[in-house]
CSV table of C-alpha atoms in Angstrom, one decimal:
chain,number,residue,atom,x,y,z
A,1,PRO,CA,0.0,0.1,0.1
A,2,ASP,CA,0.9,3.7,-0.6
A,3,ILE,CA,1.9,5.0,2.9
A,4,THR,CA,2.9,8.6,3.3
A,5,PHE,CA,4.4,10.0,6.6
A,6,ALA,CA,3.5,13.6,6.7
A,7,LEU,CA,3.3,14.3,10.5
A,8,PRO,CA,2.5,17.6,11.8
A,9,ARG,CA,4.9,19.8,13.5
A,10,CYS,CA,4.6,19.2,17.4
A,11,SER,CA,3.8,22.4,19.2
A,12,SER,CA,5.8,21.3,22.2
A,13,MET,CA,9.1,20.7,20.4
A,14,SER,CA,12.2,22.2,21.8
A,15,SER,CA,13.2,25.3,19.5
A,16,ALA,CA,15.8,28.1,19.3
A,17,ALA,CA,14.6,31.2,17.4
A,18,ILE,CA,17.5,33.1,16.0
A,19,ILE,CA,16.8,36.7,15.1
A,20,GLY,CA,19.6,38.0,12.7
A,21,ALA,CA,21.0,35.5,10.0
A,22,GLY,CA,24.3,37.4,9.4
A,23,SER,CA,27.6,35.8,10.2
A,24,VAL,CA,27.0,35.5,14.0
A,25,GLY,CA,23.5,34.3,13.9
A,26,SER,CA,24.2,31.6,11.2
A,27,THR,CA,27.4,30.5,13.1
A,28,ILE,CA,25.4,30.0,16.3
A,29,ALA,CA,22.7,28.1,14.5
A,30,SER,CA,25.6,25.8,13.0
A,31,PHE,CA,26.9,25.1,16.5
A,32,LEU,CA,23.4,24.6,17.8
A,33,ILE,CA,22.9,22.0,15.1
A,34,TRP,CA,26.1,20.1,16.0
A,35,GLY,CA,25.3,20.1,19.7
A,36,GLY,CA,21.7,18.8,18.9
A,37,ALA,CA,20.2,20.7,22.0
A,38,TYR,CA,17.1,21.7,20.0
A,39,GLU,CA,14.5,19.8,17.8
A,40,GLU,CA,14.1,22.8,15.7
A,41,ILE,CA,15.9,25.9,14.7
A,42,ILE,CA,14.2,29.0,13.2
A,43,MET,CA,16.0,31.7,11.5
A,44,ILE,CA,14.4,35.1,11.3
A,45,ASP,CA,15.8,38.2,9.5
A,46,ILE,CA,14.6,41.2,7.6
A,47,ASN,CA,16.7,40.3,4.6
A,48,LYS,CA,14.5,37.3,3.5
A,49,GLU,CA,16.9,36.4,0.7
A,50,ARG,CA,19.8,36.2,2.9
A,51,CYS,CA,17.9,34.3,5.4
A,52,GLU,CA,16.7,31.8,3.1
A,53,GLY,CA,20.0,31.1,1.6
A,54,GLU,CA,21.4,30.6,5.1
A,55,VAL,CA,18.6,28.2,6.1
A,56,MET,CA,19.1,25.9,2.9
A,57,ASP,CA,22.7,25.8,3.9
A,58,LEU,CA,22.0,25.0,7.3
A,59,GLN,CA,19.5,22.4,6.5
A,60,ASP,CA,22.4,20.5,4.7
A,61,ALA,CA,24.0,19.9,8.1
A,62,GLY,CA,20.8,19.0,10.1
A,63,PHE,CA,21.2,15.4,9.3
A,64,LEU,CA,24.2,15.4,12.0
A,65,THR,CA,21.6,15.5,14.7
A,66,ASP,CA,18.3,15.3,13.1
A,67,THR,CA,17.7,19.1,13.8
A,68,GLN,CA,15.1,20.7,11.7
A,69,VAL,CA,16.0,24.3,10.3
A,70,ARG,CA,13.3,26.5,9.0
A,71,MET,CA,12.9,30.3,8.0
A,72,GLY,CA,10.2,32.0,10.2
A,73,GLU,CA,8.6,35.3,11.1
A,74,TYR,CA,8.9,37.2,14.4
A,75,LYS,CA,5.7,35.8,15.7
A,76,ASP,CA,7.3,32.2,15.5
A,77,ALA,CA,9.7,33.3,18.2
A,78,SER,CA,7.1,33.9,20.7
A,79,SER,CA,6.7,30.1,21.2
A,80,ALA,CA,10.3,29.1,21.0
A,81,SER,CA,12.3,27.7,23.9
A,82,ILE,CA,14.9,30.3,23.6
A,83,VAL,CA,15.1,33.5,21.6
A,84,ILE,CA,18.6,34.5,20.7
A,85,ILE,CA,19.0,38.2,19.4
A,86,THR,CA,21.9,38.8,17.4
A,87,ALA,CA,20.3,41.8,15.4
A,88,GLY,CA,21.7,45.1,16.3
A,89,ALA,CA,22.9,48.4,14.6
A,90,LYS,CA,26.5,48.7,14.0
A,91,GLN,CA,28.3,52.0,14.5
A,92,ARG,CA,28.5,54.3,11.4
A,93,LYS,CA,31.4,56.3,10.6
A,94,GLY,CA,31.4,59.6,12.8
A,95,GLU,CA,28.3,58.4,14.6
A,96,THR,CA,28.2,59.1,18.5
A,97,ARG,CA,27.5,56.2,20.8
A,98,GLU,CA,24.4,57.9,22.1
A,99,ALA,CA,23.1,57.9,18.3
A,100,LEU,CA,24.0,54.3,18.0
A,101,LEU,CA,22.2,53.5,21.2
A,102,GLN,CA,18.9,55.1,20.1
A,103,ARG,CA,19.0,53.3,16.9
A,104,ASN,CA,19.3,49.9,19.0
A,105,VAL,CA,16.6,51.1,21.2
A,106,ARG,CA,14.3,51.3,18.0
A,107,ILE,CA,15.4,47.8,16.9
A,108,LEU,CA,15.0,46.3,20.2
A,109,SER,CA,11.5,47.9,20.6
A,110,SER,CA,10.5,46.6,17.1
A,111,ILE,CA,11.7,43.1,17.9
A,112,ALA,CA,9.8,43.2,21.3
A,113,LYS,CA,6.8,44.3,19.9
A,114,SER,CA,6.8,41.6,17.2
A,115,ILE,CA,7.5,38.7,19.5
A,116,LEU,CA,5.3,39.6,22.5
A,117,PRO,CA,3.7,37.9,24.1
A,118,VAL,CA,6.1,35.0,24.6
A,119,LYS,CA,5.5,31.8,26.5
A,120,ASP,CA,5.8,31.9,30.2
A,121,ASP,CA,9.0,29.8,30.0
A,122,THR,CA,10.6,31.4,27.0
A,123,LEU,CA,14.1,32.6,27.5
A,124,VAL,CA,15.7,35.5,25.7
A,125,LEU,CA,19.6,35.8,25.0
A,126,LEU,CA,21.1,38.8,23.8
A,127,VAL,CA,24.4,38.9,21.8
A,128,ALA,CA,24.5,42.2,20.0
A,129,ASN,CA,26.8,44.9,21.5
A,130,PRO,CA,27.1,46.8,23.8
A,131,VAL,CA,25.6,43.6,25.2
A,132,ASP,CA,25.2,44.6,28.9
A,133,ILE,CA,23.4,47.7,28.0
A,134,LEU,CA,21.3,46.3,25.3
A,135,THR,CA,20.2,43.4,27.4
A,136,GLN,CA,19.0,45.5,30.3
A,137,LEU,CA,17.3,47.7,27.6
A,138,PHE,CA,15.4,44.9,26.3
A,139,GLN,CA,14.4,43.5,29.5
A,140,GLU,CA,12.9,46.9,30.4
A,141,ILE,CA,11.2,47.5,27.1
A,142,SER,CA,9.9,43.8,26.8
A,143,GLY,CA,8.9,43.5,30.6
A,144,ILE,CA,9.9,39.7,30.5
A,145,PRO,CA,11.1,38.9,33.8
A,146,ARG,CA,14.7,39.6,34.6
A,147,GLU,CA,15.8,36.0,35.3
A,148,ARG,CA,14.4,35.0,31.7
A,149,VAL,CA,16.5,37.7,30.0
A,150,PHE,CA,20.3,37.6,29.9
A,151,GLY,CA,23.3,38.4,27.6
A,152,SER,CA,26.4,36.7,26.3
A,153,GLY,CA,28.2,39.0,28.4
A,154,THR,CA,32.0,38.4,29.2
A,155,PHE,CA,31.3,34.6,28.8
A,156,LEU,CA,33.7,34.7,25.5
A,157,ASP,CA,36.3,37.1,27.4
A,158,THR,CA,36.5,34.4,30.1
A,159,MET,CA,37.0,31.6,27.7
A,160,ARG,CA,39.7,33.8,26.0
A,161,LEU,CA,41.6,34.3,29.3
A,162,ARG,CA,41.4,30.6,30.1
A,163,THR,CA,42.6,29.8,26.5
A,164,GLU,CA,45.4,32.4,26.9
A,165,LEU,CA,46.6,30.7,30.1
A,166,SER,CA,46.2,27.2,28.6
A,167,MET,CA,48.4,28.0,25.6
A,168,ARG,CA,51.1,29.7,27.8
A,169,TYR,CA,51.2,26.9,30.6
A,170,ASN,CA,50.1,23.9,28.8
A,171,ILE,CA,47.1,23.0,31.1
A,172,ALA,CA,43.6,22.2,29.6
A,173,ALA,CA,41.5,25.3,29.4
A,174,THR,CA,38.5,23.4,30.8
A,175,HIS,CA,40.5,22.7,34.1
A,176,ILE,CA,41.3,26.3,34.6
A,177,HIS,CA,38.4,28.2,36.6
A,178,THR,CA,38.7,31.8,36.7
A,179,TYR,CA,36.3,34.8,35.4
A,180,ILE,CA,36.1,37.9,34.0
A,181,VAL,CA,33.5,40.3,35.4
A,182,GLY,CA,32.3,43.8,34.7
A,183,MET,CA,31.1,45.2,31.4
A,184,HIS,CA,32.1,43.5,28.2
A,185,GLY,CA,34.8,45.6,26.7
A,186,ASP,CA,37.3,48.1,28.3
A,187,LEU,CA,35.5,47.7,31.8
A,188,GLN,CA,36.0,44.3,32.3
A,189,ILE,CA,38.4,42.7,34.8
A,190,PRO,CA,39.7,39.3,35.5
A,191,LEU,CA,39.3,38.0,39.0
A,192,TRP,CA,42.8,36.6,39.6
A,193,GLY,CA,42.2,36.1,43.3
A,194,VAL,CA,39.3,33.6,43.2
A,195,GLY,CA,40.4,31.5,40.1
A,196,ASN,CA,41.8,28.1,40.7
A,197,VAL,CA,43.4,25.1,39.1
A,198,ALA,CA,42.4,21.7,41.0
A,199,SER,CA,41.8,23.8,44.0
A,200,VAL,CA,45.2,25.6,43.8
A,201,PRO,CA,44.8,29.3,43.5
A,202,VAL,CA,45.6,30.5,39.6
A,203,GLU,CA,48.4,33.0,40.7
A,204,GLU,CA,50.0,30.2,42.7
A,205,PHE,CA,49.7,27.4,40.3
A,206,PHE,CA,51.0,29.4,37.3
A,207,ARG,CA,53.4,31.6,39.4
A,208,LEU,CA,51.9,34.8,37.9
A,209,THR,CA,53.6,38.0,38.4
A,210,GLU,CA,51.7,41.4,37.9
A,211,LYS,CA,53.2,42.0,34.8
A,212,ASP,CA,52.0,38.3,33.6
A,213,LYS,CA,48.5,39.1,34.7
A,214,LYS,CA,48.3,42.3,32.9
A,215,ALA,CA,49.6,40.8,29.7
A,216,ILE,CA,47.2,37.9,29.8
A,217,GLY,CA,44.1,40.2,30.7
A,218,ASP,CA,45.1,42.5,28.0
A,219,ALA,CA,45.5,39.7,25.6
A,220,ALA,CA,42.0,38.3,26.4
A,221,ARG,CA,40.3,41.8,26.2
A,222,ASP,CA,42.0,42.9,22.9
A,223,LYS,CA,41.8,39.6,21.0
A,224,ALA,CA,38.5,40.7,19.3
A,225,TYR,CA,40.2,43.9,17.9
A,226,LYS,CA,42.9,41.6,16.2
A,227,ILE,CA,40.5,39.2,14.9
A,228,ILE,CA,38.4,42.0,13.3
A,229,SER,CA,41.5,43.7,11.9
A,230,ALA,CA,42.7,40.6,10.3
A,231,LYS,CA,39.1,39.1,9.0
A,232,GLY,CA,36.5,41.9,9.6
A,233,SER,CA,34.6,40.2,12.2
A,234,THR,CA,34.4,37.3,14.8
A,235,TYR,CA,31.8,34.7,15.0
A,236,TYR,CA,33.1,31.2,15.9
A,237,GLY,CA,34.0,32.0,19.4
A,238,ILE,CA,30.6,33.7,20.1
A,239,GLY,CA,28.7,30.9,18.2
A,240,ALA,CA,30.5,28.3,20.6
A,241,CYS,CA,29.7,30.3,23.7
A,242,VAL,CA,25.9,30.9,22.8
A,243,ALA,CA,25.5,27.4,22.0
A,244,LYS,CA,26.9,26.2,25.3
A,245,LEU,CA,25.0,28.7,27.2
A,246,SER,CA,21.6,28.0,25.5
A,247,ALA,CA,22.1,24.3,26.0
A,248,GLY,CA,22.9,25.0,29.7
A,249,PHE,CA,19.7,26.7,30.2
A,250,THR,CA,17.3,24.5,28.0
A,251,GLN,CA,18.7,21.2,29.3
A,252,ASN,CA,18.4,22.3,32.9
A,253,ARG,CA,22.0,21.6,33.9
A,254,HIS,CA,22.4,24.0,36.7
A,255,GLN,CA,25.8,25.0,35.6
A,256,ILE,CA,27.6,28.2,36.4
A,257,TYR,CA,28.3,30.5,33.3
A,258,GLN,CA,29.7,33.8,32.8
A,259,LEU,CA,26.8,36.1,31.4
A,260,SER,CA,25.2,39.4,31.6
A,261,THR,CA,22.4,39.2,34.1
A,262,TRP,CA,20.8,41.4,36.7
A,263,HIS,CA,22.8,42.2,39.9
A,264,PRO,CA,20.7,43.6,42.6
A,265,GLN,CA,23.8,44.9,44.5
A,266,TYR,CA,24.7,47.2,41.6
A,267,GLY,CA,21.2,48.0,40.3
A,268,CYS,CA,21.8,46.9,36.8
A,269,TYR,CA,22.5,44.2,34.5
A,270,LEU,CA,26.3,43.1,34.8
A,271,SER,CA,28.5,40.4,33.5
A,272,TRP,CA,29.1,38.0,36.3
A,273,PRO,CA,29.1,34.2,37.1
A,274,ALA,CA,25.3,32.9,37.5
A,275,VAL,CA,23.6,29.5,37.9
A,276,VAL,CA,21.4,28.7,35.0
A,277,SER,CA,18.6,26.3,34.7
A,278,LYS,CA,15.5,25.8,32.4
A,279,LYS,CA,13.7,28.7,34.3
A,280,GLY,CA,16.5,31.0,33.6
A,281,VAL,CA,19.0,32.5,35.8
A,282,SER,CA,18.6,30.9,39.3
A,283,GLY,CA,21.0,33.1,41.2
A,284,ILE,CA,24.2,34.8,40.9
A,285,VAL,CA,27.6,33.6,42.5
A,286,PRO,CA,28.7,35.8,45.6
A,287,VAL,CA,32.2,36.5,44.4
A,288,ALA,CA,34.7,38.3,46.6
A,289,LEU,CA,36.4,41.2,45.1
A,290,THR,CA,39.5,43.1,46.1
A,291,VAL,CA,39.4,46.9,46.3
A,292,LYS,CA,40.7,47.6,42.8
A,293,GLU,CA,38.3,45.0,41.4
A,294,THR,CA,35.4,46.6,43.2
A,295,GLU,CA,36.5,50.0,41.8
A,296,ILE,CA,36.3,48.8,38.2
A,297,VAL,CA,33.0,46.9,38.7
A,298,LYS,CA,31.4,50.0,40.2
A,299,LYS,CA,32.6,52.0,37.3
A,300,ALA,CA,31.2,49.5,34.8
A,301,ALA,CA,27.8,49.6,36.7
A,302,ALA,CA,27.8,53.2,36.4
A,303,THR,CA,28.4,53.1,32.8
A,304,ILE,CA,25.6,50.6,32.2
A,305,ARG,CA,23.1,52.5,34.2
A,306,PHE,CA,24.0,55.6,32.4
A,307,GLY,CA,23.8,54.0,29.1
A,308,VAL,CA,20.4,52.5,29.7
A,309,LYS,CA,19.2,55.8,31.1
A,310,ASN,CA,20.4,57.8,28.3
A,311,ALA,CA,18.9,55.5,25.5
A,312,LEU,CA,15.5,55.7,27.3
A,313,ASN,CA,15.6,59.4,28.2
A,314,PRO,CA,18.5,60.9,26.1
A,315,LYS,CA,17.9,64.5,27.0
A,316,LYS,CA,17.7,64.0,30.9
A,317,SER,CA,20.7,61.8,31.4
A,318,LYS,CA,23.8,62.7,33.3
A,319,LEU,CA,26.7,60.3,34.2
């Protein structure tokens, strides 16, 4: 007999909706396919032709983990397990940061309006820069609970720090436990005092001098600039980080990751170690800071608060 299997799409299937099908969004999708964390990946972009091309290309990789990939509309994101926002305005030549933020506010407002209301358990991950400011802006614009809105923060910076140590001292990066906190960019700082390798303090294990720490921290912070100078953009590292983060949330692993999340002590979103679960951010890690680290984190928090306030009320903000 002639039998045709045309089963309807299951409404409860796990899915990741990626808004922005550029280099970063498409690379994130490829890592998600490889990891097999979701049954379905939905690509969304205002450039329909580019998006369709990326979807067809990604579909050719779907067989690796039987992951379905399709092109979607903004309304499709409302029922996704996680919404990953890579779309954001890039700074134009001669454009001020304030003007750039205003354009990003309009983009985020449009995205929020297009995907709301979302499911009660939908998570939102921001990747576009300045990620700490944009994550808080999206949370305030959308009204989605803080624990369900977070950003990639200094996750990649932290991995770069561990990789730099790994390459210098020949110890696997996955066994080096140290973090970078603050604001992704120039106001980030490595927490040397709380890092460890097999319970031995990082500074002691690697016998780090102040000169060593500065060189390694600067290398982690400035690596993106070197990559962009050489090839125009970065996407493999952030793609891997986002795939790791999103799987940690969706698969309810209760792992600790470095991300941009609400920090009540500083009254803003901040890049900080946090516990993740399928409900979002379950809590932040109470990290002890030195006086110098505290000064930089406070400055980062003030910059983020000002950036958010300036973006929402540009004529009234004063740092």
